[in-house]
PDB file of C-alpha atoms in Angstrom:
ATOM      1  CA  UNK A 278       0.000   0.000   0.000  1.00  0.00           C
ATOM      2  CA  UNK A 279       0.960   3.632  -0.314  1.00  0.00           C
ATOM      3  CA  UNK A 280       2.656   5.217   2.664  1.00  0.00           C
ATOM      4  CA  UNK A 281       1.385   8.525   4.031  1.00  0.00           C
ATOM      5  CA  UNK A 282       3.881  11.342   3.924  1.00  0.00           C
ATOM      6  CA  UNK A 283       5.108  12.051   7.455  1.00  0.00           C
ATOM      7  CA  UNK A 284       4.068  15.474   8.722  1.00  0.00           C
ATOM      8  CA  UNK A 285       6.746  17.671  10.257  1.00  0.00           C
ATOM      9  CA  UNK A 286       6.059  17.757  14.025  1.00  0.00           C
ATOM     10  CA  UNK A 287       5.258  21.228  15.312  1.00  0.00           C
ATOM     11  CA  UNK A 288       4.692  22.659  11.817  1.00  0.00           C
ATOM     12  CA  UNK A 289       1.212  23.924  12.762  1.00  0.00           C
ATOM     13  CA  UNK A 290       2.598  25.754  15.803  1.00  0.00           C
ATOM     14  CA  UNK A 291       5.371  27.255  13.659  1.00  0.00           C
ATOM     15  CA  UNK A 292       2.729  28.535  11.231  1.00  0.00           C
ATOM     16  CA  UNK A 293       0.867  30.055  14.201  1.00  0.00           C
ATOM     17  CA  UNK A 294       3.971  31.910  15.426  1.00  0.00           C
ATOM     18  CA  UNK A 295       4.682  33.126  11.885  1.00  0.00           C
ATOM     19  CA  UNK A 296       1.066  34.315  11.593  1.00  0.00           C
ATOM     20  CA  UNK A 297       1.337  36.162  14.926  1.00  0.00           C
ATOM     21  CA  UNK A 298       4.561  37.853  13.777  1.00  0.00           C
ATOM     22  CA  UNK A 299       3.041  38.996  10.469  1.00  0.00           C
ATOM     23  CA  UNK A 300      -0.068  40.390  12.208  1.00  0.00           C
ATOM     24  CA  UNK A 301       2.141  42.224  14.744  1.00  0.00           C
ATOM     25  CA  UNK A 302       4.330  43.805  12.051  1.00  0.00           C
ATOM     26  CA  UNK A 303       1.173  44.914  10.194  1.00  0.00           C
ATOM     27  CA  UNK A 304      -0.048  46.552  13.432  1.00  0.00           C
ATOM     28  CA  UNK A 305       3.313  48.297  13.854  1.00  0.00           C
ATOM     29  CA  UNK A 306       3.154  49.705  10.306  1.00  0.00           C
ATOM     30  CA  UNK A 307      -0.373  50.946  11.048  1.00  0.00           C
ATOM     31  CA  UNK A 308       1.046  52.923  13.992  1.00  0.00           C
ATOM     32  CA  UNK A 309       3.675  54.407  11.662  1.00  0.00           C
ATOM     33  CA  UNK A 310       1.148  55.693   9.112  1.00  0.00           C
ATOM     34  CA  UNK A 311       0.561  59.404   9.688  1.00  0.00           C
ATOM     35  CA  UNK A 312      -2.066  60.816   7.289  1.00  0.00           C
ATOM     36  CA  UNK A 313      -4.467  57.917   6.674  1.00  0.00           C
ATOM     37  CA  UNK A 314      -7.655  57.318   8.676  1.00  0.00           C
ATOM     38  CA  UNK A 315      -8.170  53.843  10.167  1.00  0.00           C
ATOM     39  CA  UNK A 316     -11.333  53.394   8.059  1.00  0.00           C
ATOM     40  CA  UNK A 317      -9.343  53.996   4.865  1.00  0.00           C
ATOM     41  CA  UNK A 318      -6.710  51.447   5.935  1.00  0.00           C
ATOM     42  CA  UNK A 319      -9.547  48.978   6.499  1.00  0.00           C
ATOM     43  CA  UNK A 320     -10.868  49.692   2.982  1.00  0.00           C
ATOM     44  CA  UNK A 321      -7.479  48.872   1.464  1.00  0.00           C
ATOM     45  CA  UNK A 322      -7.347  45.677   3.519  1.00  0.00           C
ATOM     46  CA  UNK A 323     -10.784  44.659   2.163  1.00  0.00           C
ATOM     47  CA  UNK A 324      -9.593  45.216  -1.418  1.00  0.00           C
ATOM     48  CA  UNK A 325      -6.672  42.838  -0.790  1.00  0.00           C
ATOM     49  CA  UNK A 326      -9.023  40.243   0.686  1.00  0.00           C
ATOM     50  CA  UNK A 327     -11.333  40.465  -2.337  1.00  0.00           C
ATOM     51  CA  UNK A 328      -8.441  40.116  -4.784  1.00  0.00           C
ATOM     52  CA  UNK A 329      -7.264  37.001  -2.936  1.00  0.00           C
ATOM     53  CA  UNK A 330     -10.663  35.342  -2.526  1.00  0.00           C
ATOM     54  CA  UNK A 331     -12.154  36.006  -5.989  1.00  0.00           C
ATOM     55  CA  UNK A 332     -10.032  33.382  -7.839  1.00  0.00           C
ATOM     56  CA  UNK A 333     -10.903  30.846  -5.108  1.00  0.00           C
ATOM     57  CA  UNK A 334     -14.633  31.468  -5.504  1.00  0.00           C
ATOM     58  CA  UNK A 335     -14.351  30.949  -9.267  1.00  0.00           C
ATOM     59  CA  UNK A 336     -12.200  27.810  -8.877  1.00  0.00           C
ATOM     60  CA  UNK A 337     -14.473  26.135  -6.289  1.00  0.00           C
ATOM     61  CA  UNK A 338     -17.662  27.340  -8.072  1.00  0.00           C
ATOM     62  CA  UNK A 339     -19.250  28.470  -4.793  1.00  0.00           C
ATOM     63  CA  UNK A 340     -21.131  31.413  -6.286  1.00  0.00           C
ATOM     64  CA  UNK A 341     -21.091  34.898  -4.754  1.00  0.00           C
ATOM     65  CA  UNK A 342     -24.216  34.835  -2.569  1.00  0.00           C
ATOM     66  CA  UNK A 343     -24.162  31.428  -0.882  1.00  0.00           C
ATOM     67  CA  UNK A 344     -27.094  29.177   0.089  1.00  0.00           C
ATOM     68  CA  UNK A 345     -30.405  31.045   0.515  1.00  0.00           C
ATOM     69  CA  UNK A 346     -30.924  29.990   4.127  1.00  0.00           C
ATOM     70  CA  UNK A 347     -27.419  31.115   5.133  1.00  0.00           C
ATOM     71  CA  UNK A 348     -27.218  34.542   3.489  1.00  0.00           C
ATOM     72  CA  UNK A 349     -28.496  36.460   6.519  1.00  0.00           C
ATOM     73  CA  UNK A 350     -25.830  34.803   8.686  1.00  0.00           C
ATOM     74  CA  UNK A 351     -23.153  35.587   6.086  1.00  0.00           C
ATOM     75  CA  UNK A 352     -24.296  39.219   5.972  1.00  0.00           C
ATOM     76  CA  UNK A 353     -23.976  39.634   9.750  1.00  0.00           C
ATOM     77  CA  UNK A 354     -20.664  37.751   9.703  1.00  0.00           C
ATOM     78  CA  UNK A 355     -19.382  40.233   7.112  1.00  0.00           C
ATOM     79  CA  UNK A 356     -20.810  43.288   8.885  1.00  0.00           C
ATOM     80  CA  UNK A 357     -19.541  42.354  12.362  1.00  0.00           C
ATOM     81  CA  UNK A 358     -16.172  41.115  11.068  1.00  0.00           C
ATOM     82  CA  UNK A 359     -15.467  44.302   9.129  1.00  0.00           C
ATOM     83  CA  UNK A 360     -16.688  46.428  12.068  1.00  0.00           C
ATOM     84  CA  UNK A 361     -14.234  44.581  14.317  1.00  0.00           C
ATOM     85  CA  UNK A 362     -11.408  45.353  11.883  1.00  0.00           C
ATOM     86  CA  UNK A 363     -12.189  49.093  11.658  1.00  0.00           C
ATOM     87  CA  UNK A 364     -12.486  49.460  15.443  1.00  0.00           C
ATOM     88  CA  UNK A 365      -9.262  47.529  16.024  1.00  0.00           C
ATOM     89  CA  UNK A 366      -7.336  49.674  13.547  1.00  0.00           C
ATOM     90  CA  UNK A 367      -8.666  52.785  15.273  1.00  0.00           C
ATOM     91  CA  UNK A 368      -7.540  51.407  18.648  1.00  0.00           C
ATOM     92  CA  UNK A 369      -4.052  50.729  17.261  1.00  0.00           C
ATOM     93  CA  UNK A 370      -3.780  54.330  16.093  1.00  0.00           C
ATOM     94  CA  UNK A 371      -4.817  56.063  19.341  1.00  0.00           C
ATOM     95  CA  UNK A 372      -3.402  53.838  22.100  1.00  0.00           C
ATOM     96  CA  UNK A 373      -0.186  51.850  22.755  1.00  0.00           C
ATOM     97  CA  UNK A 374       0.255  48.861  20.438  1.00  0.00           C
ATOM     98  CA  UNK A 375       0.687  46.350  23.279  1.00  0.00           C
ATOM     99  CA  UNK A 376      -2.398  47.615  25.146  1.00  0.00           C
ATOM    100  CA  UNK A 377      -4.683  47.240  22.114  1.00  0.00           C
ATOM    101  CA  UNK A 378      -3.245  43.808  21.284  1.00  0.00           C
ATOM    102  CA  UNK A 379      -3.774  42.531  24.824  1.00  0.00           C
ATOM    103  CA  UNK A 380      -7.425  43.617  24.867  1.00  0.00           C
ATOM    104  CA  UNK A 381      -8.094  41.684  21.641  1.00  0.00           C
ATOM    105  CA  UNK A 382      -7.074  38.489  23.444  1.00  0.00           C
ATOM    106  CA  UNK A 383     -10.183  38.644  25.600  1.00  0.00           C
ATOM    107  CA  UNK A 384     -12.004  37.351  22.493  1.00  0.00           C
ATOM    108  CA  UNK A 385     -12.135  33.655  23.624  1.00  0.00           C
ATOM    109  CA  UNK A 386     -13.833  34.720  26.872  1.00  0.00           C
ATOM    110  CA  UNK A 387     -16.501  36.745  25.047  1.00  0.00           C
ATOM    111  CA  UNK A 388     -16.926  33.902  22.545  1.00  0.00           C
ATOM    112  CA  UNK A 389     -17.699  31.458  25.376  1.00  0.00           C
ATOM    113  CA  UNK A 390     -20.180  33.906  26.894  1.00  0.00           C
ATOM    114  CA  UNK A 391     -21.971  34.597  23.589  1.00  0.00           C
ATOM    115  CA  UNK A 392     -22.003  30.890  22.673  1.00  0.00           C
ATOM    116  CA  UNK A 393     -23.684  30.195  26.033  1.00  0.00           C
ATOM    117  CA  UNK A 394     -26.332  32.871  25.349  1.00  0.00           C
ATOM    118  CA  UNK A 395     -27.087  32.159  21.671  1.00  0.00           C
ATOM    119  CA  UNK A 396     -25.961  28.566  21.042  1.00  0.00           C
ATOM    120  CA  UNK A 397     -26.814  27.154  24.502  1.00  0.00           C
ATOM    121  CA  UNK A 398     -23.257  25.875  24.940  1.00  0.00           C
ATOM    122  CA  UNK A 399     -22.078  24.985  28.446  1.00  0.00           C
ATOM    123  CA  UNK A 400     -20.773  27.886  30.579  1.00  0.00           C
ATOM    124  CA  UNK A 401     -19.092  26.678  33.772  1.00  0.00           C
ATOM    125  CA  UNK A 402     -17.663  28.341  36.877  1.00  0.00           C
ATOM    126  CA  UNK A 403     -14.236  28.070  35.235  1.00  0.00           C
ATOM    127  CA  UNK A 404     -15.507  30.151  32.317  1.00  0.00           C
ATOM    128  CA  UNK A 405     -16.827  32.736  34.780  1.00  0.00           C
ATOM    129  CA  UNK A 406     -13.412  32.833  36.507  1.00  0.00           C
ATOM    130  CA  UNK A 407     -11.631  33.344  33.163  1.00  0.00           C
ATOM    131  CA  UNK A 408     -14.093  36.126  32.328  1.00  0.00           C
ATOM    132  CA  UNK A 409     -13.271  37.892  35.610  1.00  0.00           C
ATOM    133  CA  UNK A 410      -9.542  37.532  34.867  1.00  0.00           C
ATOM    134  CA  UNK A 411     -10.059  39.098  31.429  1.00  0.00           C
ATOM    135  CA  UNK A 412     -12.108  41.994  32.834  1.00  0.00           C
ATOM    136  CA  UNK A 413      -9.404  42.611  35.476  1.00  0.00           C
ATOM    137  CA  UNK A 414      -6.768  42.729  32.721  1.00  0.00           C
ATOM    138  CA  UNK A 415      -8.769  45.259  30.712  1.00  0.00           C
ATOM    139  CA  UNK A 416      -9.262  47.458  33.812  1.00  0.00           C
ATOM    140  CA  UNK A 417      -5.499  47.426  34.480  1.00  0.00           C
ATOM    141  CA  UNK A 418      -4.874  48.528  30.892  1.00  0.00           C
ATOM    142  CA  UNK A 419      -7.658  51.155  30.756  1.00  0.00           C
ATOM    143  CA  UNK A 420      -6.741  52.517  34.216  1.00  0.00           C
ATOM    144  CA  UNK A 421      -9.973  54.493  34.858  1.00  0.00           C
ATOM    145  CA  UNK A 422      -9.337  57.697  36.870  1.00  0.00           C
ATOM    146  CA  UNK A 423     -11.812  56.805  39.650  1.00  0.00           C
ATOM    147  CA  UNK A 424      -9.563  53.819  40.504  1.00  0.00           C
ATOM    148  CA  UNK A 425      -6.083  54.980  39.468  1.00  0.00           C
ATOM    149  CA  UNK A 426      -6.255  58.755  39.904  1.00  0.00           C
ATOM    150  CA  UNK A 427      -6.462  61.490  37.280  1.00  0.00           C
ATOM    151  CA  UNK A 428      -2.836  61.210  36.121  1.00  0.00           C
ATOM    152  CA  UNK A 429      -2.457  57.881  34.348  1.00  0.00           C
ATOM    153  CA  UNK A 430       1.156  56.847  33.702  1.00  0.00           C
ATOM    154  CA  UNK A 431       2.335  55.197  30.492  1.00  0.00           C
ATOM    155  CA  UNK A 432      -0.604  56.489  28.463  1.00  0.00           C
ATOM    156  CA  UNK A 433       0.107  57.436  24.840  1.00  0.00           C
ATOM    157  CA  UNK A 434      -1.333  60.894  24.159  1.00  0.00           C
ATOM    158  CA  UNK A 435      -4.333  62.137  26.142  1.00  0.00           C
ATOM    159  CA  UNK A 436      -6.365  59.931  28.463  1.00  0.00           C
ATOM    160  CA  UNK A 437      -9.454  60.771  26.384  1.00  0.00           C
ATOM    161  CA  UNK A 438      -7.868  59.109  23.319  1.00  0.00           C
ATOM    162  CA  UNK A 439      -6.693  56.202  25.468  1.00  0.00           C
ATOM    163  CA  UNK A 440     -10.238  55.664  26.748  1.00  0.00           C
ATOM    164  CA  UNK A 441     -11.691  55.880  23.210  1.00  0.00           C
ATOM    165  CA  UNK A 442      -9.104  53.345  22.036  1.00  0.00           C
ATOM    166  CA  UNK A 443      -9.945  51.014  24.912  1.00  0.00           C
ATOM    167  CA  UNK A 444     -13.687  51.189  24.155  1.00  0.00           C
ATOM    168  CA  UNK A 445     -12.985  50.609  20.444  1.00  0.00           C
ATOM    169  CA  UNK A 446     -10.747  47.611  21.227  1.00  0.00           C
ATOM    170  CA  UNK A 447     -13.387  46.053  23.517  1.00  0.00           C
ATOM    171  CA  UNK A 448     -16.142  46.646  20.932  1.00  0.00           C
ATOM    172  CA  UNK A 449     -13.860  45.121  18.276  1.00  0.00           C
ATOM    173  CA  UNK A 450     -13.295  42.064  20.447  1.00  0.00           C
ATOM    174  CA  UNK A 451     -17.029  41.566  21.069  1.00  0.00           C
ATOM    175  CA  UNK A 452     -17.716  41.945  17.321  1.00  0.00           C
ATOM    176  CA  UNK A 453     -14.996  39.401  16.505  1.00  0.00           C
ATOM    177  CA  UNK A 454     -16.401  36.984  19.095  1.00  0.00           C
ATOM    178  CA  UNK A 455     -19.856  37.416  17.536  1.00  0.00           C
ATOM    179  CA  UNK A 456     -18.499  36.450  14.104  1.00  0.00           C
ATOM    180  CA  UNK A 457     -17.049  33.236  15.576  1.00  0.00           C
ATOM    181  CA  UNK A 458     -20.439  32.359  17.079  1.00  0.00           C
ATOM    182  CA  UNK A 459     -22.087  33.011  13.699  1.00  0.00           C
ATOM    183  CA  UNK A 460     -19.504  30.821  11.920  1.00  0.00           C
ATOM    184  CA  UNK A 461     -20.212  28.049  14.446  1.00  0.00           C
ATOM    185  CA  UNK A 462     -23.905  28.406  13.707  1.00  0.00           C
ATOM    186  CA  UNK A 463     -23.309  28.178   9.956  1.00  0.00           C
ATOM    187  CA  UNK A 464     -20.880  25.261  10.351  1.00  0.00           C
ATOM    188  CA  UNK A 465     -19.378  23.618   7.259  1.00  0.00           C
ATOM    189  CA  UNK A 466     -22.414  24.294   5.060  1.00  0.00           C
ATOM    190  CA  UNK A 467     -20.701  27.435   3.662  1.00  0.00           C
ATOM    191  CA  UNK A 468     -17.251  27.474   2.051  1.00  0.00           C
ATOM    192  CA  UNK A 469     -14.514  29.348   3.918  1.00  0.00           C
ATOM    193  CA  UNK A 470     -13.793  31.564   0.878  1.00  0.00           C
ATOM    194  CA  UNK A 471     -17.428  32.675   0.718  1.00  0.00           C
ATOM    195  CA  UNK A 472     -17.286  33.767   4.348  1.00  0.00           C
ATOM    196  CA  UNK A 473     -14.203  35.914   3.657  1.00  0.00           C
ATOM    197  CA  UNK A 474     -15.872  37.274   0.496  1.00  0.00           C
ATOM    198  CA  UNK A 475     -18.831  38.638   2.486  1.00  0.00           C
ATOM    199  CA  UNK A 476     -16.405  40.064   5.052  1.00  0.00           C
ATOM    200  CA  UNK A 477     -14.411  41.914   2.355  1.00  0.00           C
ATOM    201  CA  UNK A 478     -17.336  43.142   0.211  1.00  0.00           C
ATOM    202  CA  UNK A 479     -19.519  44.381   3.079  1.00  0.00           C
ATOM    203  CA  UNK A 480     -16.456  45.855   4.770  1.00  0.00           C
ATOM    204  CA  UNK A 481     -15.415  47.743   1.631  1.00  0.00           C
ATOM    205  CA  UNK A 482     -18.925  49.142   1.059  1.00  0.00           C
ATOM    206  CA  UNK A 483     -19.218  50.196   4.711  1.00  0.00           C
ATOM    207  CA  UNK A 484     -15.755  51.792   4.727  1.00  0.00           C
ATOM    208  CA  UNK A 485     -16.377  53.789   1.527  1.00  0.00           C
ATOM    209  CA  UNK A 486     -19.701  55.126   2.894  1.00  0.00           C
ATOM    210  CA  UNK A 487     -18.076  56.014   6.232  1.00  0.00           C
ATOM    211  CA  UNK A 488     -15.163  57.779   4.516  1.00  0.00           C
ATOM    212  CA  UNK A 489     -17.492  60.001   2.461  1.00  0.00           C
ATOM    213  CA  UNK A 490     -19.608  60.775   5.539  1.00  0.00           C
ATOM    214  CA  UNK A 491     -16.493  61.640   7.572  1.00  0.00           C
ATOM    215  CA  UNK A 492     -14.911  63.410   4.565  1.00  0.00           C
ATOM    216  CA  UNK A 493     -11.689  61.495   5.236  1.00  0.00           C
ATOM    217  CA  UNK A 494     -11.171  59.873   1.819  1.00  0.00           C
ATOM    218  CA  UNK A 495      -7.754  60.852   0.420  1.00  0.00           C
ATOM    219  CA  UNK A 496      -4.665  59.196  -0.960  1.00  0.00           C
ATOM    220  CA  UNK A 497      -1.690  59.395   1.398  1.00  0.00           C
ATOM    221  CA  UNK A 498       0.667  62.224   0.426  1.00  0.00           C
ATOM    222  CA  UNK A 499       3.852  60.475   1.505  1.00  0.00           C
ATOM    223  CA  UNK A 500       5.298  57.641  -0.585  1.00  0.00           C
ATOM    224  CA  UNK A 501       6.231  55.835   2.626  1.00  0.00           C
ATOM    225  CA  UNK A 502       2.599  55.717   3.762  1.00  0.00           C
ATOM    226  CA  UNK A 503       1.574  54.187   0.430  1.00  0.00           C
ATOM    227  CA  UNK A 504       4.203  51.462   0.831  1.00  0.00           C
ATOM    228  CA  UNK A 505       3.004  50.840   4.396  1.00  0.00           C
ATOM    229  CA  UNK A 506      -0.595  50.475   3.165  1.00  0.00           C
ATOM    230  CA  UNK A 507       0.530  47.898   0.602  1.00  0.00           C
ATOM    231  CA  UNK A 508       2.558  46.021   3.218  1.00  0.00           C
ATOM    232  CA  UNK A 509      -0.327  46.037   5.728  1.00  0.00           C
ATOM    233  CA  UNK A 510      -2.537  44.367   3.124  1.00  0.00           C
ATOM    234  CA  UNK A 511       0.108  41.769   2.218  1.00  0.00           C
ATOM    235  CA  UNK A 512       1.084  41.032   5.833  1.00  0.00           C
ATOM    236  CA  UNK A 513      -2.549  40.757   6.945  1.00  0.00           C
ATOM    237  CA  UNK A 514      -3.249  38.364   4.087  1.00  0.00           C
ATOM    238  CA  UNK A 515      -0.135  36.322   4.869  1.00  0.00           C
ATOM    239  CA  UNK A 516      -1.049  36.146   8.546  1.00  0.00           C
ATOM    240  CA  UNK A 517      -4.554  34.923   7.669  1.00  0.00           C
ATOM    241  CA  UNK A 518      -3.177  32.247   5.313  1.00  0.00           C
ATOM    242  CA  UNK A 519      -0.672  30.863   7.842  1.00  0.00           C
ATOM    243  CA  UNK A 520      -3.278  30.872  10.623  1.00  0.00           C
ATOM    244  CA  UNK A 521      -5.673  28.935   8.379  1.00  0.00           C
ATOM    245  CA  UNK A 522      -2.934  26.436   7.472  1.00  0.00           C
ATOM    246  CA  UNK A 523      -2.094  26.027  11.164  1.00  0.00           C
ATOM    247  CA  UNK A 524      -5.716  25.214  12.016  1.00  0.00           C
ATOM    248  CA  UNK A 525      -5.816  22.677   9.171  1.00  0.00           C
ATOM    249  CA  UNK A 526      -2.949  20.566  10.530  1.00  0.00           C
ATOM    250  CA  UNK A 527      -3.021  21.283  14.275  1.00  0.00           C
ATOM    251  CA  UNK A 528      -5.709  21.139  16.964  1.00  0.00           C
ATOM    252  CA  UNK A 529      -7.440  24.409  17.835  1.00  0.00           C
ATOM    253  CA  UNK A 530      -6.322  24.337  21.512  1.00  0.00           C
ATOM    254  CA  UNK A 531      -2.536  24.505  20.952  1.00  0.00           C
ATOM    255  CA  UNK A 532      -3.031  27.065  18.159  1.00  0.00           C
ATOM    256  CA  UNK A 533      -5.107  29.314  20.460  1.00  0.00           C
ATOM    257  CA  UNK A 534      -2.429  29.118  23.156  1.00  0.00           C
ATOM    258  CA  UNK A 535       0.412  29.794  20.723  1.00  0.00           C
ATOM    259  CA  UNK A 536      -1.463  32.790  19.317  1.00  0.00           C
ATOM    260  CA  UNK A 537      -0.663  34.617  22.561  1.00  0.00           C
ATOM    261  CA  UNK A 538       2.746  35.189  20.930  1.00  0.00           C
ATOM    262  CA  UNK A 539       0.950  38.194  19.371  1.00  0.00           C
ATOM    263  CA  UNK A 540       1.206  39.863  22.775  1.00  0.00           C
ATOM    264  CA  UNK A 541       4.930  39.084  23.096  1.00  0.00           C
ATOM    265  CA  UNK A 542       5.683  40.435  19.622  1.00  0.00           C
ATOM    266  CA  UNK A 543       3.577  43.554  20.313  1.00  0.00           C
ATOM    267  CA  UNK A 544       5.581  44.346  23.462  1.00  0.00           C
ATOM    268  CA  UNK A 545       8.915  43.778  21.667  1.00  0.00           C
ATOM    269  CA  UNK A 546       8.002  45.869  18.601  1.00  0.00           C
ATOM    270  CA  UNK A 547       6.582  48.660  20.772  1.00  0.00           C
ATOM    271  CA  UNK A 548       9.850  48.953  22.704  1.00  0.00           C
ATOM    272  CA  UNK A 549      12.170  48.594  19.687  1.00  0.00           C
ATOM    273  CA  UNK A 550      10.414  50.773  17.103  1.00  0.00           C
ATOM    274  CA  UNK A 551       8.029  53.049  19.016  1.00  0.00           C
ATOM    275  CA  UNK A 552      10.264  53.797  22.034  1.00  0.00           C
ATOM    276  CA  UNK A 553       7.330  53.242  24.369  1.00  0.00           C
ATOM    277  CA  UNK A 554       8.084  51.212  27.484  1.00  0.00           C
ATOM    278  CA  UNK A 555       5.039  49.383  28.879  1.00  0.00           C
ATOM    279  CA  UNK A 556       4.085  50.096  32.495  1.00  0.00           C
ATOM    280  CA  UNK A 557       3.729  47.428  35.170  1.00  0.00           C
ATOM    281  CA  UNK A 558      -0.027  48.004  34.980  1.00  0.00           C
ATOM    282  CA  UNK A 559       0.029  46.964  31.310  1.00  0.00           C
ATOM    283  CA  UNK A 560       2.231  43.950  32.060  1.00  0.00           C
ATOM    284  CA  UNK A 561      -0.119  42.893  34.866  1.00  0.00           C
ATOM    285  CA  UNK A 562      -3.145  43.337  32.603  1.00  0.00           C
ATOM    286  CA  UNK A 563      -1.425  41.331  29.869  1.00  0.00           C
ATOM    287  CA  UNK A 564      -0.708  38.450  32.277  1.00  0.00           C
ATOM    288  CA  UNK A 565      -4.356  38.391  33.392  1.00  0.00           C
ATOM    289  CA  UNK A 566      -5.681  38.375  29.829  1.00  0.00           C
ATOM    290  CA  UNK A 567      -3.164  35.784  28.574  1.00  0.00           C
ATOM    291  CA  UNK A 568      -3.922  33.524  31.555  1.00  0.00           C
ATOM    292  CA  UNK A 569      -7.640  33.880  30.817  1.00  0.00           C
ATOM    293  CA  UNK A 570      -7.194  33.177  27.096  1.00  0.00           C
ATOM    294  CA  UNK A 571      -4.908  30.177  27.671  1.00  0.00           C
ATOM    295  CA  UNK A 572      -7.207  28.767  30.362  1.00  0.00           C
ATOM    296  CA  UNK A 573     -10.222  28.986  28.057  1.00  0.00           C
ATOM    297  CA  UNK A 574      -8.285  27.349  25.201  1.00  0.00           C
ATOM    298  CA  UNK A 575      -6.972  24.511  27.395  1.00  0.00           C
ATOM    299  CA  UNK A 576     -10.454  23.765  28.777  1.00  0.00           C
ATOM    300  CA  UNK A 577     -11.987  23.611  25.300  1.00  0.00           C
ATOM    301  CA  UNK A 578      -9.077  21.481  24.047  1.00  0.00           C
ATOM    302  CA  UNK A 579      -9.451  18.970  26.888  1.00  0.00           C
ATOM    303  CA  UNK A 580     -13.218  18.886  26.377  1.00  0.00           C
ATOM    304  CA  UNK A 581     -12.821  18.134  22.644  1.00  0.00           C
ATOM    305  CA  UNK A 582     -10.239  15.400  23.358  1.00  0.00           C
ATOM    306  CA  UNK A 583     -12.582  13.816  25.920  1.00  0.00           C
ATOM    307  CA  UNK A 584     -15.482  13.860  23.445  1.00  0.00           C
ATOM    308  CA  UNK A 585     -13.277  12.289  20.765  1.00  0.00           C
ATOM    309  CA  UNK A 586     -12.296   9.445  23.127  1.00  0.00           C
ATOM    310  CA  UNK A 587     -15.967   8.854  24.008  1.00  0.00           C
ATOM    311  CA  UNK A 588     -16.819   8.518  20.331  1.00  0.00           C
ATOM    312  CA  UNK A 589     -14.043   5.933  19.888  1.00  0.00           C
ATOM    313  CA  UNK A 590     -15.465   3.891  22.791  1.00  0.00           C
TER     314      UNK A 590
END
């Protein structure tokens, strides 16, 4: 018989680390852009996604609208996913890179909570504990004046911008968690490329409308900013590809844990290229959020392994 080709051990985790690095560099370049609104950056990102997905839709003959019963779910997946992207890019621009990145890692906690509400999935005391850890981490990063005094240390720019960035990052995380719940609801009945297609098309339409309403549509004046926009699109696309490949050959639990390398890379890049040292409050908040995210991932991983063993019996 034919022998199966041996898979390189740890290749999925390597892909995850590479994905985290590419996403972190894209976030750093976003911080370096000076004259481009976050909504416009999001529009460029959507164009890259569409250019990548269109050949796949044609090759797999999935169509552009999807099954009739699933179109409403695909619409909300696209709307919430693109909203999460715009809000996250805004958070990156107005608050420290590491702070915004850490807040995004509360996503697994919100996903568990929303899955309990809408999909009737189990929500245990452990999940509640991880939620409290995540909320504590966000509070340490936001540092509200009524708890930490009126003079917050380590804040980039004014506290008003820091607070807006924090709210945007939390809203982005909840939107991203909602898209995961929707994708769980849809299941495998819709092709992955079609899901990204809705995300890119609805995102592009929404971004163009928002840019005209805000009167912020303009090409960047500096050649460097144009190069950064191109690189953000390419790096974001590369990060998405490697993350998808990682999930194809590795279990979701280890990938979720390894994705916390995003936080490590964010801290390193912030210190090296932005000359912004994180405070102990940020480090403490990061530890709380990472512990919460890892705990949630490990619990779900163990639960899936247990269910797999029960099926074998």
